[in-house]
Amino acid sequence: MNREHDRKPFSPLQLELPWDVLSSIFQKIAWVHRPTALTLTLVSKEVQHVIDQVLFKHIAVSGNQRHRATLMLNDMFVSRKLISPRLLLARTFISSVFSDREIGWKLLFAIISGCPNLNSLSAGLTHPQLFTLSSSTLRRLTYRCIPGTASTYPPPESLCQPLFQTVTHLDFAGSLTTLKDMEDVWPRALFKLTHLRIFVGFDLEDMGNLFGILSAFVRSLPTHLKIIILYLSTPPDARDISASPLYKEIQTGELDDRVILAESDPAGKTWLNAEVVVACRRASSLRAIRVWK
């Protein structure tokens, strides 16, 4: 008799290691190599539970996995079919959801209200009913503008709604009008906000009012904000705005040390220019950027 064929398949649970050590190993595998992690979920319910905490932690509805991720979220939150115990438990593992495509406001509504540990959300908020939701765990919110949908610049009034009241890191696109309206928002909302990043779009006819609005916006900022990054989406034929004295006053931190100006090209790609890098070397700003990450 060939004893090699009689030998039982090896199981990781046969290793004589404490369970917390094995759990750390399984979670590390899940972070590094997803296919192996999916295979390990077949070992036992205990291993599956440990690995699922990593597999479901960050959900990305983008790239080649966009369709699969959308189907999974529908099964977890809006499907009328009986949800499996595994997916039901997985809701508690979700910490962040990122979507660069329209996934439907009803699904987003179910995600926000059905994830008890949701910490970060990046999505197109296309329906005002989403703003009425409240989440005690939501801290990072990126209000994405999805091309070809109704998701445009957020009305400042929406920032006073319950959804934004626990947010500490807010990231959205706006116009010069948005910046003017923010002066009325600060006294009424966003009291927990510490990090703000706005992609500011404007046209050539707005150039005359640009720095007056920027200056008024900067002077209106509440004291609880730690860092504000303004990405200026400059029109292709616009003059060099960096030559403006007020631009330099804001950029060097003379007007407010917390504010950093950056530039965005017409294609939507953004970068921190050389002057911003110099500004970031100030200890206060550098610490704030590290916290943002």
GROMACS .gro file of C-alpha atoms in nm:
model
  293
    1MET     CA    1   0.000   0.000   0.000
    2ASN     CA    2   0.131   0.343  -0.097
    3ARG     CA    3   0.123   0.553   0.217
    4GLU     CA    4   0.174   0.872   0.020
    5HIS     CA    5  -0.176   0.836  -0.127
    6ASP     CA    6  -0.326   0.763   0.216
    7ARG     CA    7  -0.191   1.082   0.369
    8LYS     CA    8  -0.459   1.346   0.439
    9PRO     CA    9  -0.431   1.683   0.262
   10PHE     CA   10  -0.234   1.938   0.461
   11SER     CA   11  -0.435   2.208   0.635
   12PRO     CA   12  -0.287   2.535   0.768
   13LEU     CA   13  -0.477   2.469   1.089
   14GLN     CA   14  -0.243   2.178   1.158
   15LEU     CA   15   0.037   2.426   1.224
   16GLU     CA   16   0.111   2.446   1.594
   17LEU     CA   17   0.071   2.822   1.615
   18PRO     CA   18  -0.163   3.035   1.824
   19TRP     CA   19  -0.482   3.131   1.643
   20ASP     CA   20  -0.404   3.503   1.656
   21VAL     CA   21  -0.074   3.437   1.476
   22LEU     CA   22  -0.248   3.225   1.212
   23SER     CA   23  -0.509   3.499   1.171
   24SER     CA   24  -0.236   3.754   1.106
   25ILE     CA   25  -0.079   3.525   0.844
   26PHE     CA   26  -0.410   3.474   0.665
   27GLN     CA   27  -0.486   3.845   0.663
   28LYS     CA   28  -0.139   3.925   0.529
   29ILE     CA   29  -0.196   3.677   0.245
   30ALA     CA   30  -0.531   3.841   0.171
   31TRP     CA   31  -0.364   4.182   0.137
   32VAL     CA   32  -0.079   4.054  -0.081
   33HIS     CA   33  -0.236   3.789  -0.307
   34ARG     CA   34  -0.612   3.784  -0.347
   35PRO     CA   35  -0.636   3.456  -0.553
   36THR     CA   36  -0.457   3.263  -0.278
   37ALA     CA   37  -0.680   3.423  -0.017
   38LEU     CA   38  -0.992   3.316  -0.207
   39THR     CA   39  -0.862   2.959  -0.212
   40LEU     CA   40  -0.792   2.967   0.162
   41THR     CA   41  -1.151   3.064   0.234
   42LEU     CA   42  -1.239   2.702   0.146
   43VAL     CA   43  -1.025   2.563   0.430
   44SER     CA   44  -1.274   2.628   0.708
   45LYS     CA   45  -1.536   2.873   0.830
   46GLU     CA   46  -1.287   3.017   1.077
   47VAL     CA   47  -1.029   3.093   0.806
   48GLN     CA   48  -1.299   3.231   0.578
   49HIS     CA   49  -1.413   3.468   0.852
   50VAL     CA   50  -1.061   3.601   0.906
   51ILE     CA   51  -0.990   3.652   0.535
   52ASP     CA   52  -1.329   3.808   0.466
   53GLN     CA   53  -1.241   4.089   0.705
   54VAL     CA   54  -0.972   4.191   0.453
   55LEU     CA   55  -1.149   4.100   0.128
   56PHE     CA   56  -1.455   4.311   0.210
   57LYS     CA   57  -1.278   4.597   0.389
   58HIS     CA   58  -1.231   4.814   0.078
   59ILE     CA   59  -1.483   4.788  -0.207
   60ALA     CA   60  -1.381   4.947  -0.541
   61VAL     CA   61  -1.637   4.981  -0.820
   62SER     CA   62  -1.389   5.064  -1.094
   63GLY     CA   63  -1.167   4.915  -1.363
   64ASN     CA   64  -1.208   4.558  -1.483
   65GLN     CA   65  -1.384   4.453  -1.161
   66ARG     CA   66  -1.652   4.723  -1.182
   67HIS     CA   67  -1.932   4.495  -1.306
   68ARG     CA   68  -1.850   4.217  -1.058
   69ALA     CA   69  -1.828   4.459  -0.765
   70THR     CA   70  -2.163   4.616  -0.858
   71LEU     CA   71  -2.331   4.275  -0.872
   72MET     CA   72  -2.185   4.182  -0.534
   73LEU     CA   73  -2.307   4.506  -0.374
   74ASN     CA   74  -2.653   4.452  -0.521
   75ASP     CA   75  -2.661   4.102  -0.373
   76MET     CA   76  -2.551   4.238  -0.036
   77PHE     CA   77  -2.788   4.534  -0.010
   78VAL     CA   78  -3.076   4.557  -0.257
   79SER     CA   79  -3.144   4.209  -0.395
   80ARG     CA   80  -3.477   4.054  -0.304
   81LYS     CA   81  -3.315   3.714  -0.292
   82LEU     CA   82  -3.232   3.564   0.046
   83ILE     CA   83  -2.888   3.695   0.135
   84SER     CA   84  -2.629   3.440   0.242
   85PRO     CA   85  -2.504   3.455   0.604
   86ARG     CA   86  -2.153   3.525   0.472
   87LEU     CA   87  -2.258   3.838   0.279
   88LEU     CA   88  -2.478   3.950   0.565
   89LEU     CA   89  -2.178   3.938   0.798
   90ALA     CA   90  -1.956   4.100   0.533
   91ARG     CA   91  -2.158   4.421   0.562
   92THR     CA   92  -1.995   4.476   0.901
   93PHE     CA   93  -1.645   4.443   0.750
   94ILE     CA   94  -1.686   4.720   0.488
   95SER     CA   95  -1.482   5.025   0.580
   96SER     CA   96  -1.460   5.213   0.248
   97VAL     CA   97  -1.644   5.220  -0.083
   98PHE     CA   98  -1.499   5.383  -0.395
   99SER     CA   99  -1.687   5.426  -0.722
  100ASP     CA  100  -1.581   5.619  -1.032
  101ARG     CA  101  -1.902   5.528  -1.218
  102GLU     CA  102  -2.271   5.581  -1.153
  103ILE     CA  103  -2.401   5.292  -0.942
  104GLY     CA  104  -2.750   5.419  -0.860
  105TRP     CA  105  -2.863   5.628  -0.567
  106LYS     CA  106  -3.079   5.352  -0.419
  107LEU     CA  107  -2.777   5.123  -0.391
  108LEU     CA  108  -2.573   5.405  -0.235
  109PHE     CA  109  -2.858   5.469   0.007
  110ALA     CA  110  -2.856   5.103   0.109
  111ILE     CA  111  -2.476   5.099   0.146
  112ILE     CA  112  -2.463   5.408   0.369
  113SER     CA  113  -2.751   5.293   0.587
  114GLY     CA  114  -2.649   4.924   0.588
  115CYS     CA  115  -2.275   4.943   0.668
  116PRO     CA  116  -2.231   4.997   1.042
  117ASN     CA  117  -1.855   5.057   1.009
  118LEU     CA  118  -1.839   5.265   0.689
  119ASN     CA  119  -1.553   5.513   0.733
  120SER     CA  120  -1.484   5.637   0.379
  121LEU     CA  121  -1.709   5.694   0.078
  122SER     CA  122  -1.615   5.818  -0.268
  123ALA     CA  123  -1.911   5.829  -0.506
  124GLY     CA  124  -2.142   6.045  -0.715
  125LEU     CA  125  -2.419   6.167  -0.486
  126THR     CA  126  -2.695   6.210  -0.740
  127HIS     CA  127  -3.008   6.227  -0.525
  128PRO     CA  128  -3.098   6.470  -0.244
  129GLN     CA  129  -3.240   6.188  -0.034
  130LEU     CA  130  -2.884   6.062   0.020
  131PHE     CA  131  -2.803   6.380   0.212
  132THR     CA  132  -3.070   6.303   0.471
  133LEU     CA  133  -2.886   5.991   0.589
  134SER     CA  134  -2.670   6.004   0.898
  135SER     CA  135  -2.376   5.778   0.977
  136SER     CA  136  -2.194   5.791   1.306
  137THR     CA  137  -1.883   5.628   1.153
  138LEU     CA  138  -1.846   5.818   0.822
  139ARG     CA  139  -1.534   6.036   0.836
  140ARG     CA  140  -1.400   6.069   0.480
  141LEU     CA  141  -1.630   6.174   0.198
  142THR     CA  142  -1.540   6.242  -0.165
  143TYR     CA  143  -1.831   6.397  -0.349
  144ARG     CA  144  -1.748   6.280  -0.701
  145CYS     CA  145  -1.881   6.438  -1.019
  146ILE     CA  146  -1.965   6.147  -1.250
  147PRO     CA  147  -1.946   6.244  -1.623
  148GLY     CA  148  -2.277   6.211  -1.806
  149THR     CA  149  -2.493   6.204  -1.493
  150ALA     CA  150  -2.685   6.450  -1.281
  151SER     CA  151  -2.399   6.458  -1.031
  152THR     CA  152  -2.261   6.810  -1.064
  153TYR     CA  153  -2.134   7.066  -0.819
  154PRO     CA  154  -2.294   7.009  -0.478
  155PRO     CA  155  -2.537   7.281  -0.371
  156PRO     CA  156  -2.390   7.437  -0.057
  157GLU     CA  157  -2.719   7.379   0.123
  158SER     CA  158  -2.659   7.004   0.093
  159LEU     CA  159  -2.346   7.039   0.308
  160CYS     CA  160  -2.575   7.131   0.599
  161GLN     CA  161  -2.756   6.797   0.575
  162PRO     CA  162  -2.702   6.505   0.822
  163LEU     CA  163  -2.475   6.305   0.587
  164PHE     CA  164  -2.193   6.561   0.622
  165GLN     CA  165  -2.213   6.628   0.993
  166THR     CA  166  -1.966   6.358   1.106
  167VAL     CA  167  -1.723   6.410   0.815
  168THR     CA  168  -1.368   6.520   0.898
  169HIS     CA  169  -1.217   6.490   0.546
  170LEU     CA  170  -1.424   6.638   0.263
  171ASP     CA  171  -1.325   6.635  -0.104
  172PHE     CA  172  -1.544   6.778  -0.380
  173ALA     CA  173  -1.553   6.984  -0.700
  174GLY     CA  174  -1.707   7.329  -0.709
  175SER     CA  175  -1.717   7.665  -0.882
  176LEU     CA  176  -1.638   8.018  -0.771
  177THR     CA  177  -2.005   8.049  -0.678
  178THR     CA  178  -1.960   7.749  -0.449
  179LEU     CA  179  -1.674   7.925  -0.270
  180LYS     CA  180  -1.887   8.237  -0.220
  181ASP     CA  181  -2.176   8.032  -0.083
  182MET     CA  182  -1.946   7.845   0.158
  183GLU     CA  183  -1.920   8.163   0.365
  184ASP     CA  184  -2.285   8.107   0.463
  185VAL     CA  185  -2.232   7.734   0.531
  186TRP     CA  186  -1.953   7.757   0.790
  187PRO     CA  187  -2.164   7.901   1.074
  188ARG     CA  188  -2.429   7.629   1.030
  189ALA     CA  189  -2.251   7.305   0.941
  190LEU     CA  190  -1.932   7.098   0.904
  191PHE     CA  191  -1.827   7.155   1.263
  192LYS     CA  192  -1.612   6.840   1.270
  193LEU     CA  193  -1.437   6.910   0.939
  194THR     CA  194  -1.058   6.933   0.965
  195HIS     CA  195  -0.940   6.862   0.607
  196LEU     CA  196  -1.097   7.023   0.300
  197ARG     CA  197  -1.000   6.977  -0.066
  198ILE     CA  198  -1.191   7.153  -0.347
  199PHE     CA  199  -1.138   7.132  -0.723
  200VAL     CA  200  -1.237   7.481  -0.836
  201GLY     CA  201  -1.348   7.526  -1.196
  202PHE     CA  202  -1.389   7.870  -1.355
  203ASP     CA  203  -1.415   8.034  -1.700
  204LEU     CA  204  -1.220   8.316  -1.860
  205GLU     CA  205  -1.495   8.567  -1.778
  206ASP     CA  206  -1.450   8.479  -1.409
  207MET     CA  207  -1.083   8.575  -1.403
  208GLY     CA  208  -1.155   8.930  -1.287
  209ASN     CA  209  -1.333   8.806  -0.976
  210LEU     CA  210  -1.109   8.507  -0.907
  211PHE     CA  211  -0.880   8.638  -0.638
  212GLY     CA  212  -1.138   8.857  -0.472
  213ILE     CA  213  -1.355   8.548  -0.418
  214LEU     CA  214  -1.055   8.338  -0.313
  215SER     CA  215  -0.946   8.599  -0.061
  216ALA     CA  216  -1.295   8.628   0.090
  217PHE     CA  217  -1.322   8.248   0.105
  218VAL     CA  218  -0.986   8.210   0.283
  219ARG     CA  219  -1.074   8.482   0.534
  220SER     CA  220  -1.404   8.309   0.613
  221LEU     CA  221  -1.248   7.972   0.703
  222PRO     CA  222  -1.331   7.849   1.056
  223THR     CA  223  -1.056   7.782   1.306
  224HIS     CA  224  -1.123   7.406   1.334
  225LEU     CA  225  -0.993   7.342   0.980
  226LYS     CA  226  -0.632   7.216   0.972
  227ILE     CA  227  -0.558   7.220   0.598
  228ILE     CA  228  -0.733   7.341   0.284
  229ILE     CA  229  -0.611   7.246  -0.064
  230LEU     CA  230  -0.765   7.435  -0.355
  231TYR     CA  231  -0.705   7.288  -0.701
  232LEU     CA  232  -0.754   7.565  -0.959
  233SER     CA  233  -0.874   7.433  -1.295
  234THR     CA  234  -0.734   7.715  -1.507
  235PRO     CA  235  -0.887   7.766  -1.857
  236PRO     CA  236  -0.639   7.693  -2.143
  237ASP     CA  237  -0.623   8.056  -2.266
  238ALA     CA  238  -0.610   8.217  -1.922
  239ARG     CA  239  -0.324   8.441  -1.822
  240ASP     CA  240  -0.065   8.322  -1.572
  241ILE     CA  241  -0.246   8.357  -1.241
  242SER     CA  242   0.068   8.288  -1.039
  243ALA     CA  243   0.188   8.641  -1.121
  244SER     CA  244  -0.090   8.794  -0.912
  245PRO     CA  245   0.025   8.945  -0.579
  246LEU     CA  246  -0.279   8.797  -0.406
  247TYR     CA  247  -0.195   8.452  -0.547
  248LYS     CA  248   0.151   8.478  -0.392
  249GLU     CA  249   0.004   8.605  -0.065
  250ILE     CA  250  -0.219   8.298  -0.043
  251GLN     CA  251   0.046   8.061  -0.172
  252THR     CA  252   0.315   8.165   0.073
  253GLY     CA  253   0.075   8.133   0.364
  254GLU     CA  254   0.077   8.503   0.450
  255LEU     CA  255  -0.303   8.518   0.426
  256ASP     CA  256  -0.360   8.184   0.602
  257ASP     CA  257  -0.090   7.926   0.674
  258ARG     CA  258  -0.340   7.638   0.635
  259VAL     CA  259  -0.426   7.711   0.271
  260ILE     CA  260  -0.241   7.556  -0.023
  261LEU     CA  261  -0.312   7.638  -0.387
  262ALA     CA  262  -0.253   7.377  -0.656
  263GLU     CA  263  -0.317   7.370  -1.028
  264SER     CA  264  -0.522   7.142  -1.252
  265ASP     CA  265  -0.481   7.109  -1.627
  266PRO     CA  266  -0.778   7.104  -1.871
  267ALA     CA  267  -0.768   6.722  -1.883
  268GLY     CA  268  -0.844   6.708  -1.514
  269LYS     CA  269  -0.502   6.586  -1.401
  270THR     CA  270  -0.377   6.758  -1.090
  271TRP     CA  271  -0.042   6.819  -0.937
  272LEU     CA  272   0.123   7.028  -0.668
  273ASN     CA  273   0.346   7.286  -0.834
  274ALA     CA  274   0.688   7.394  -0.706
  275GLU     CA  275   0.551   7.677  -0.493
  276VAL     CA  276   0.312   7.437  -0.322
  277VAL     CA  277   0.595   7.197  -0.247
  278VAL     CA  278   0.779   7.482  -0.078
  279ALA     CA  279   0.466   7.564   0.121
  280CYS     CA  280   0.431   7.200   0.221
  281ARG     CA  281   0.773   7.208   0.381
  282ARG     CA  282   0.634   7.427   0.655
  283ALA     CA  283   0.597   7.194   0.950
  284SER     CA  284   0.228   7.261   1.012
  285SER     CA  285   0.123   7.196   0.651
  286LEU     CA  286   0.345   6.892   0.615
  287ARG     CA  287   0.192   6.727   0.921
  288ALA     CA  288  -0.156   6.799   0.793
  289ILE     CA  289  -0.089   6.639   0.455
  290ARG     CA  290   0.046   6.327   0.623
  291VAL     CA  291  -0.268   6.307   0.835
  292TRP     CA  292  -0.479   6.337   0.518
  293LYS     CA  293  -0.319   6.026   0.376
   0.00000   0.00000   0.00000
